[in-house]
Short mmCIF file of C-alpha atoms and ligand atoms in Angstrom, two decimals:
data_model
loop_
_atom_site.label_atom_id
_atom_site.label_comp_id
_atom_site.label_asym_id
_atom_site.label_seq_id
_atom_site.Cartn_x
_atom_site.Cartn_y
_atom_site.Cartn_z
CA UNK A 207 79.48 305.99 93.91
CA UNK A 208 82.12 303.57 92.66
CA UNK A 209 85.37 304.61 94.34
CA UNK A 210 88.94 303.40 93.92
CA UNK A 211 91.13 304.13 96.94
CA UNK A 212 94.75 304.40 95.80
CA UNK A 213 97.41 303.85 98.44
CA UNK A 214 101.07 304.82 98.09
CA UNK A 215 104.12 304.12 100.25
CA UNK A 216 103.97 306.47 103.20
CA UNK A 217 103.44 305.73 106.88
CA UNK A 218 99.88 307.16 106.66
CA UNK A 219 99.03 304.11 104.51
CA UNK A 220 98.20 302.36 107.77
CA UNK A 221 95.10 304.61 107.93
CA UNK A 222 93.89 303.66 104.43
CA UNK A 223 91.88 300.58 105.55
CA UNK A 224 89.91 302.85 107.89
CA UNK A 225 89.12 305.19 104.98
CA UNK A 226 88.00 302.21 102.88
CA UNK A 227 85.79 301.01 105.74
CA UNK A 228 84.18 304.47 106.16
CA UNK A 229 83.50 304.79 102.43
CA UNK A 230 81.99 301.29 102.23
CA UNK A 231 79.87 302.06 105.30
CA UNK A 232 78.58 305.21 103.57
CA UNK A 233 77.21 302.94 100.81
CA UNK A 234 79.96 303.35 98.22
CA UNK A 235 81.34 300.40 96.26
CA UNK A 236 85.08 300.48 96.96
CA UNK A 237 88.10 298.89 95.30
CA UNK A 238 91.74 299.43 96.24
CA UNK A 239 94.82 300.02 94.12
CA UNK A 240 98.21 300.08 95.88
CA UNK A 241 101.84 300.57 94.99
CA UNK A 242 104.28 297.89 96.11
CA UNK A 243 105.78 300.32 98.64
CA UNK A 244 102.32 300.90 100.16
CA UNK A 245 102.25 297.21 101.09
CA UNK A 246 105.21 297.86 103.43
CA UNK A 247 102.77 299.84 105.61
CA UNK A 248 99.48 298.00 105.12
CA UNK A 249 98.65 294.58 103.71
CA UNK A 250 96.90 293.10 100.71
CA UNK A 251 94.74 290.94 102.98
CA UNK A 252 93.59 293.95 105.04
CA UNK A 253 92.69 296.01 101.96
CA UNK A 254 90.92 293.11 100.24
CA UNK A 255 88.99 292.32 103.41
CA UNK A 256 87.74 295.85 104.09
CA UNK A 257 86.93 296.58 100.43
CA UNK A 258 85.56 293.07 99.75
CA UNK A 259 87.32 293.24 96.37
CA UNK A 260 90.64 292.05 94.94
CA UNK A 261 93.50 294.53 95.23
CA UNK A 262 94.88 296.08 92.04
CA UNK A 263 98.66 296.18 92.46
CA UNK A 264 100.24 294.38 89.51
CA UNK A 265 99.87 296.16 86.17
CA UNK A 266 100.10 292.92 84.18
CA UNK A 267 98.33 290.44 86.50
CA UNK A 268 95.17 290.31 84.37
CA UNK A 269 96.38 291.21 80.91
CA UNK A 270 97.55 294.79 81.36
CA UNK A 271 94.27 296.62 80.72
CA UNK A 272 92.75 296.63 84.19
CA UNK A 273 93.63 300.33 84.61
CA UNK A 274 91.22 301.08 81.74
CA UNK A 275 88.36 298.93 83.08
CA UNK A 276 88.88 300.41 86.57
CA UNK A 277 88.90 303.93 85.08
CA UNK A 278 85.59 303.16 83.33
CA UNK A 279 84.16 301.69 86.53
CA UNK A 280 85.25 304.42 88.97
CA UNK A 281 83.38 307.63 89.64
CA UNK A 282 86.22 308.81 91.85
CA UNK A 283 89.86 307.86 92.56
CA UNK A 284 90.96 308.92 96.04
CA UNK A 285 94.71 308.58 96.61
CA UNK A 286 95.39 308.51 100.35
CA UNK A 287 98.16 308.88 101.23
CA UNK A 288 99.59 310.57 98.13
CA UNK A 289 103.39 310.73 98.45
CA UNK A 290 105.65 313.34 96.83
CA UNK A 291 106.68 310.53 94.46
CA UNK A 292 103.18 309.81 93.08
CA UNK A 293 102.40 313.54 92.86
CA UNK A 294 105.60 314.04 90.84
CA UNK A 295 104.85 311.06 88.61
CA UNK A 296 101.37 312.27 87.68
CA UNK A 297 102.61 315.83 87.10
CA UNK A 298 105.26 314.49 84.72
CA UNK A 299 103.12 311.86 83.01
CA UNK A 300 105.03 308.88 84.38
CA UNK A 301 103.02 305.64 84.42
CA UNK A 302 105.28 302.80 85.56
CA UNK A 303 103.07 300.77 87.89
CA UNK A 304 99.39 299.92 88.41
CA UNK A 305 98.38 303.02 90.39
CA UNK A 306 100.32 305.63 88.38
CA UNK A 307 98.93 304.12 85.16
CA UNK A 308 95.38 304.29 86.53
CA UNK A 309 95.98 307.90 87.62
CA UNK A 310 97.05 308.84 84.12
CA UNK A 311 93.98 307.16 82.60
CA UNK A 312 91.53 308.88 84.97
CA UNK A 313 89.97 312.22 83.95
CA UNK A 314 91.56 314.75 86.38
CA UNK A 315 88.21 316.02 87.67
CA UNK A 316 87.54 312.53 89.07
CA UNK A 317 90.70 312.44 91.20
CA UNK A 318 91.11 313.47 94.85
CA UNK A 319 94.57 313.41 96.42
CA UNK A 320 95.36 313.44 100.14
CA UNK A 321 99.08 314.36 100.23
CA UNK A 322 101.18 313.13 103.15
CA UNK A 323 104.92 313.57 103.61
CA UNK A 324 107.62 315.22 105.70
CA UNK A 325 107.19 319.04 106.03
CA UNK A 326 110.40 319.83 104.18
CA UNK A 327 109.40 317.60 101.30
CA UNK A 328 105.96 319.24 101.21
CA UNK A 329 107.50 322.73 101.14
CA UNK A 330 110.01 321.84 98.41
CA UNK A 331 109.43 324.05 95.36
CA UNK A 332 109.16 321.06 93.05
CA UNK A 333 106.37 319.45 95.12
CA UNK A 334 104.54 322.78 95.35
CA UNK A 335 104.93 323.27 91.61
CA UNK A 336 103.62 319.75 90.92
CA UNK A 337 100.60 320.28 93.17
CA UNK A 338 99.77 323.51 91.30
CA UNK A 339 100.09 321.67 87.97
CA UNK A 340 97.66 318.97 89.15
CA UNK A 341 95.18 321.52 90.52
CA UNK A 342 95.36 323.36 87.22
CA UNK A 343 94.16 320.19 85.49
CA UNK A 344 91.19 319.92 87.86
CA UNK A 345 92.59 317.37 90.34
CA UNK A 346 91.30 318.07 93.85
CA UNK A 347 93.39 317.86 96.99
CA UNK A 348 92.60 317.60 100.69
CA UNK A 349 95.23 318.50 103.30
CA UNK A 350 97.89 317.97 104.34
CA UNK A 351 97.20 318.95 107.93
CA UNK A 352 99.74 320.55 110.28
CA UNK A 353 100.80 318.44 113.26
CA UNK A 354 103.11 315.80 114.58
CA UNK A 355 104.73 313.71 111.86
CA UNK A 356 106.06 310.14 111.96
CA UNK A 357 109.63 311.42 111.63
CA UNK A 358 109.25 313.15 115.00
CA UNK A 359 108.96 316.73 113.67
CA UNK A 360 105.97 319.07 113.70
CA UNK A 361 104.62 320.91 110.66
CA UNK A 362 102.54 320.54 107.53
CA UNK A 363 102.52 317.04 106.03
CA UNK A 364 100.05 314.92 108.02
CA UNK A 365 97.49 313.15 105.87
CA UNK A 366 93.95 314.46 106.40
CA UNK A 367 92.15 312.09 108.78
CA UNK A 368 90.06 309.31 107.13
CA UNK A 369 86.86 310.92 108.56
CA UNK A 370 87.71 314.25 106.85
CA UNK A 371 88.47 312.52 103.55
CA UNK A 372 85.20 310.55 103.78
CA UNK A 373 83.30 313.81 104.48
CA UNK A 374 84.96 315.42 101.45
CA UNK A 375 83.89 312.44 99.30
CA UNK A 376 80.33 312.84 100.63
CA UNK A 377 80.35 316.51 99.57
CA UNK A 378 81.62 315.56 96.12
CA UNK A 379 78.94 312.91 95.70
CA UNK A 380 76.23 315.41 96.69
CA UNK A 381 77.63 317.85 94.14
CA UNK A 382 77.36 314.99 91.63
CA UNK A 383 73.65 314.68 92.40
CA UNK A 384 72.72 317.81 90.46
CA UNK A 385 69.64 316.15 88.97
CA UNK A 386 68.18 314.53 92.07
CA UNK A 387 64.39 314.35 92.20
CA UNK A 388 64.23 315.01 88.46
CA UNK A 389 62.75 312.64 85.90
CA UNK A 390 64.52 312.38 82.52
CA UNK A 391 63.60 310.60 79.33
CA UNK A 392 66.21 308.90 77.13
CA UNK A 393 65.72 307.15 73.80
CA UNK A 394 68.27 304.55 72.73
CA UNK A 395 69.05 301.99 70.07
CA UNK A 396 67.69 301.44 66.58
CA UNK A 397 64.12 301.02 65.42
CA UNK A 398 63.01 298.07 63.29
CA UNK A 399 60.41 298.76 60.61
CA UNK A 400 58.59 295.59 59.57
CA UNK A 401 58.44 294.57 55.92
CA UNK A 402 56.70 291.27 56.65
CA UNK A 403 56.58 288.76 59.49
CA UNK A 404 60.32 287.89 59.15
CA UNK A 405 62.04 290.95 57.64
CA UNK A 406 62.60 294.52 58.68
CA UNK A 407 64.46 297.72 57.83
CA UNK A 408 66.88 298.61 60.64
CA UNK A 409 70.27 300.18 61.37
CA UNK A 410 73.51 299.42 63.22
CA UNK A 411 72.76 301.25 66.51
CA UNK A 412 73.62 299.04 69.51
CA UNK A 413 71.98 301.21 72.18
CA UNK A 414 75.34 301.65 74.00
CA UNK A 415 75.27 305.46 73.85
CA UNK A 416 71.69 305.68 75.11
CA UNK A 417 72.20 303.17 77.93
CA UNK A 418 75.35 305.06 79.02
CA UNK A 419 73.31 308.28 79.07
CA UNK A 420 70.64 306.66 81.23
CA UNK A 421 73.33 305.47 83.68
CA UNK A 422 74.99 308.91 83.76
CA UNK A 423 71.67 310.65 84.45
CA UNK A 424 70.92 308.15 87.24
CA UNK A 425 74.40 308.71 88.65
CA UNK A 426 73.60 312.44 88.78
CA UNK A 427 70.51 311.63 90.83
CA UNK A 428 67.78 311.54 88.17
CA UNK A 429 65.05 308.94 87.75
CA UNK A 430 65.27 307.82 84.16
CA UNK A 431 62.67 306.60 81.66
CA UNK A 432 64.70 304.72 79.06
CA UNK A 433 62.81 303.91 75.86
CA UNK A 434 64.92 301.53 73.81
CA UNK A 435 64.56 299.95 70.41
CA UNK A 436 65.73 296.37 69.82
CA UNK A 437 69.02 295.80 71.67
CA UNK A 438 70.54 293.02 73.76
CA UNK A 439 71.59 295.53 76.44
CA UNK A 440 70.07 295.35 79.91
CA UNK A 441 70.16 297.60 82.95
CA UNK A 442 70.04 296.60 86.59
CA UNK A 443 70.05 300.22 87.79
CA UNK A 444 67.03 300.73 90.07
CA UNK A 445 66.79 304.38 88.95
CA UNK A 446 66.38 303.42 85.30
CA UNK A 447 62.97 302.21 84.07
CA UNK A 448 63.34 300.46 80.74
CA UNK A 449 60.54 300.37 78.15
CA UNK A 450 61.35 298.22 75.15
CA UNK A 451 59.84 299.12 71.78
CA UNK A 452 60.41 297.96 68.23
CA UNK A 453 59.29 300.51 65.67
CA UNK A 454 59.58 304.29 65.34
CA UNK A 455 55.84 304.62 65.88
CA UNK A 456 56.05 302.62 69.15
CA UNK A 457 58.99 304.78 70.28
CA UNK A 458 57.00 307.89 69.35
CA UNK A 459 53.99 306.73 71.40
CA UNK A 460 56.11 305.94 74.48
CA UNK A 461 58.24 309.11 74.30
CA UNK A 462 55.37 311.54 73.74
CA UNK A 463 53.41 309.95 76.62
CA UNK A 464 56.38 310.21 79.04
CA UNK A 465 57.82 313.60 78.08
CA UNK A 466 55.21 315.82 79.81
CA UNK A 467 56.16 314.33 83.22
CA UNK A 468 59.90 314.77 82.61
CA UNK A 469 62.30 317.62 83.40
CA UNK A 470 64.08 316.89 80.15
CA UNK A 471 64.90 314.40 77.43
CA UNK A 472 67.98 313.20 75.58
CA UNK A 473 67.15 311.49 72.29
CA UNK A 474 70.05 309.35 71.15
CA UNK A 475 68.08 306.67 69.29
CA UNK A 476 68.74 306.07 65.63
CA UNK A 477 65.13 306.24 64.51
CA UNK A 478 64.23 305.05 61.02
CA UNK A 479 63.01 308.02 59.02
CA UNK A 480 60.88 305.76 56.79
CA UNK A 481 58.88 302.54 57.09
CA UNK A 482 57.32 300.28 54.46
CA UNK A 483 53.89 301.60 53.48
CA UNK A 484 52.49 298.07 53.79
CA UNK A 485 53.58 295.54 56.38
CA UNK A 486 52.62 291.98 55.48
CA UNK A 487 51.58 289.74 58.37
CA UNK A 488 53.02 286.69 56.52
CA UNK A 489 56.36 285.97 54.84
CA UNK A 490 56.38 287.61 51.40
CA UNK A 491 57.14 285.28 48.52
CA UNK A 492 60.01 285.86 46.09
CA UNK A 493 58.84 288.13 43.28
CA UNK A 494 60.94 286.68 40.49
CA UNK A 495 63.39 288.27 38.06
CA UNK A 496 61.63 291.62 37.72
CA UNK A 497 62.59 292.41 41.37
CA UNK A 498 60.46 293.97 44.03
CA UNK A 499 59.61 297.57 44.88
CA UNK A 500 59.07 298.65 48.46
CA UNK A 501 57.13 301.88 48.92
CA UNK A 502 58.26 303.77 52.03
CA UNK A 503 56.34 306.36 54.00
CA UNK A 504 57.77 308.82 56.50
CA UNK A 505 57.84 308.08 60.22
CA UNK A 506 56.91 310.74 62.77
CA UNK A 507 59.89 312.77 63.98
CA UNK A 508 59.94 312.17 67.75
CA UNK A 509 62.51 314.87 68.50
CA UNK A 510 60.69 317.55 66.50
CA UNK A 511 57.41 316.56 68.18
CA UNK A 512 58.95 316.90 71.66
CA UNK A 513 60.44 320.24 70.54
CA UNK A 514 56.88 321.38 69.79
CA UNK A 515 55.55 320.09 73.13
CA UNK A 516 58.42 321.52 75.21
CA UNK A 517 57.38 323.90 77.99
CA UNK A 518 59.50 326.48 79.87
CA UNK A 519 61.72 324.64 82.30
CA UNK A 520 62.08 321.54 80.15
CA UNK A 521 65.41 320.78 78.48
CA UNK A 522 65.57 318.94 75.19
CA UNK A 523 68.75 317.38 73.81
CA UNK A 524 69.01 315.77 70.39
CA UNK A 525 71.76 313.92 68.58
CA UNK A 526 72.89 314.47 65.01
CA UNK A 527 74.65 311.74 63.08
CA UNK A 528 76.32 313.35 60.10
CA UNK A 529 78.72 312.41 57.35
CA UNK A 530 79.27 315.84 55.75
CA UNK A 531 78.65 319.55 56.50
CA UNK A 532 78.45 318.31 60.08
CA UNK A 533 78.32 321.60 62.03
CA UNK A 534 75.96 323.27 59.59
CA UNK A 535 73.54 320.31 59.61
CA UNK A 536 73.64 319.98 63.40
CA UNK A 537 72.97 323.73 63.84
CA UNK A 538 70.02 323.39 61.46
CA UNK A 539 68.53 320.53 63.55
CA UNK A 540 69.11 322.48 66.79
CA UNK A 541 67.04 325.41 65.45
CA UNK A 542 64.37 323.50 63.47
CA UNK A 543 63.57 321.03 66.24
CA UNK A 544 63.58 323.68 69.03
CA UNK A 545 66.39 322.03 71.03
CA UNK A 546 68.52 323.31 73.90
CA UNK A 547 71.52 321.19 72.93
CA UNK A 548 72.53 318.97 70.06
CA UNK A 549 75.25 316.33 70.29
CA UNK A 550 77.03 315.97 66.99
CA UNK A 551 78.56 312.64 65.93
CA UNK A 552 80.56 312.60 62.76
CA UNK A 553 80.85 309.24 61.06
CA UNK A 554 84.16 310.52 59.68
CA UNK A 555 85.71 310.21 63.17
CA UNK A 556 87.44 306.84 63.73
CA UNK A 557 86.06 305.03 66.80
CA UNK A 558 82.88 307.13 66.94
CA UNK A 559 79.25 306.27 66.23
CA UNK A 560 77.49 302.93 65.82
CA UNK A 561 78.32 299.80 67.81
CA UNK A 562 81.71 300.77 69.28
CA UNK A 563 82.38 301.47 72.98
CA UNK A 564 83.83 304.91 72.26
CA UNK A 565 82.55 308.15 70.81
CA UNK A 566 83.74 311.62 69.92
CA UNK A 567 81.21 314.43 69.95
CA UNK A 568 80.69 318.16 69.74
CA UNK A 569 78.00 319.51 72.06
CA UNK A 570 76.36 322.61 70.62
CA UNK A 571 74.05 324.71 72.73
CA UNK A 572 71.19 326.98 71.79
CA UNK A 573 73.12 329.98 73.15
CA UNK A 574 75.93 329.40 70.68
CA UNK A 575 78.52 327.70 72.90
CA UNK A 576 80.20 324.51 71.76
CA UNK A 577 82.30 321.86 73.47
CA UNK A 578 84.37 319.33 71.55
CA UNK A 579 85.33 316.06 73.22
CA UNK A 580 88.31 313.84 72.50
CA UNK A 581 87.63 310.16 71.71
CA UNK A 582 86.38 308.74 75.03
CA UNK A 583 84.38 305.80 76.30
CA UNK A 584 80.62 306.21 75.77
CA UNK A 585 80.33 306.25 79.57
CA UNK A 586 82.60 309.32 79.79
CA UNK A 587 80.86 310.98 76.83
CA UNK A 588 77.54 310.44 78.61
CA UNK A 589 78.93 312.03 81.79
CA UNK A 590 80.23 314.98 79.78
CA UNK A 591 76.79 315.51 78.22
CA UNK A 592 75.02 315.22 81.58
CA UNK A 593 77.49 317.59 83.29
CA UNK A 594 77.07 320.08 80.47
CA UNK A 595 73.28 320.15 80.66
CA UNK A 596 73.22 320.01 84.48
CA UNK A 597 75.52 322.99 84.86
O1 PMT B 189 73.61 303.02 69.76
P1 PMT B 189 75.12 303.10 69.51
O2 PMT B 189 75.64 301.92 68.76
O3 PMT B 189 75.86 303.36 70.79
O4 PMT B 189 75.39 304.36 68.57
C1 PMT B 189 75.13 305.65 69.01
C2 PMT B 189 74.54 306.54 67.90
C3 PMT B 189 75.54 306.67 66.77
C4 PMT B 189 73.24 305.92 67.38
C5 PMT B 189 74.23 307.92 68.58
O5 PMT B 189 75.41 308.45 69.09
C6 PMT B 189 73.61 308.90 67.60
O6 PMT B 189 74.29 309.60 66.87
N1 PMT B 189 72.23 308.94 67.58
C7 PMT B 189 71.46 309.73 66.64
C8 PMT B 189 71.30 308.96 65.36
C9 PMT B 189 70.36 309.65 64.39
O7 PMT B 189 69.37 309.08 64.04
O8 PMT B 189 70.72 310.87 64.06
P2 PMT B 189 69.83 311.80 63.04
O9 PMT B 189 70.74 312.93 62.72
O10 PMT B 189 69.27 311.01 61.94
O11 PMT B 189 68.62 312.29 63.96
C10 PMT B 189 68.63 313.53 64.65
C11 PMT B 189 67.89 313.41 65.95
O12 PMT B 189 66.50 313.23 65.71
C12 PMT B 189 68.32 312.29 66.87
O13 PMT B 189 68.28 312.77 68.19
C13 PMT B 189 67.25 311.23 66.65
O14 PMT B 189 67.04 310.44 67.83
C14 PMT B 189 66.02 312.09 66.37
N2 PMT B 189 65.01 311.49 65.50
C15 PMT B 189 65.28 311.20 64.20
C16 PMT B 189 64.30 310.71 63.38
C17 PMT B 189 62.99 310.50 63.92
N3 PMT B 189 62.03 310.00 63.17
N4 PMT B 189 62.76 310.78 65.20
C18 PMT B 189 63.73 311.26 66.00
O15 PMT B 189 63.51 311.52 67.18
#
């Protein structure tokens, strides 16, 4: 997993480098984000050395958007120690430094807090109320433990030991691996339908949604067969096997050959419904003033074909890109193509659909449930889809 360890200004911050070391040793990629007060108890050099990455501490050091790129990068944000101050800030929506801003950008279910403070502070009604608020949003907590505290008293408030936090992270990453040992098929990108040797009919799909889905499935433990139409995107993920195709018929051949060996498929490609009836193997000459007529014939519907091939135990997810009567049209595709889920994109939503890095979807299931997302990065949308089908 990609993990950000957040460190705030409590004496237990001196244990944070050990936590970073344990997480890195367990194979996680780790980056650190610290408040200025945290650096009273541990140092930038120590954190950068153990994480082998630059520390994120200054909100504006690299343009003021690093909290967003870190949020997109991180599978988990572990704040250890989490002081009463940072807990209160998150509960009240205060984002006034690098770490609190990152915490507000992170989806709550990807945050783990290890509170550490004096017992009286921990027992204060406002801290207890804040902790309940955070838990209600899905933020997880570990500790605090009861024991001797730096202020010389005994009681609840000790940060959970780095080994316990690392074990908790290991449990969370296993829970993330809901699809391990499963093979999944994903289609991505556009298809190009040749008119002649230099021209084609295509569409604006970039492949970003499909590549994000492949990454999210791999992150959940699956081995992924990614069949992509023409796109500049690449993947270095060893769990993703990329097959590049050009036309709908090539995508059809690859997908129908792979599907029988897969536990499921998510078809996000924007496949051309039609192709030119004739495809010239040379450059067609200009036809003159009377214009030119292209006769189109229908391409095979890959999703409907997989719906027909689907056996018990296989899960099939389609996309629907709609401009009007969105829900009605998506429901129709879900039924007609024998799908388990359909992910509806409306081109009426700003920031959703072709080319952009964000999307906004409604996931409809065969059993009638539906889940609407806010506008999120395609990476987070992909995780939402994968979590929905995996659960
Ligand atoms: O690639 P990006 O730039 O990131 O953009 C993402 C996206 C907008 C392409 C993606 O989110 C999306 O909506 N993909 C589906 C686009 C589409 O073709 O929708 P459709 O409603 O026309 O098709 C319905 C479903 O049938 C889709 O799952 C499609 O893959 C599939 N289909 C369609 C035609 C066909 N011949 N074969 C198919 O398998």
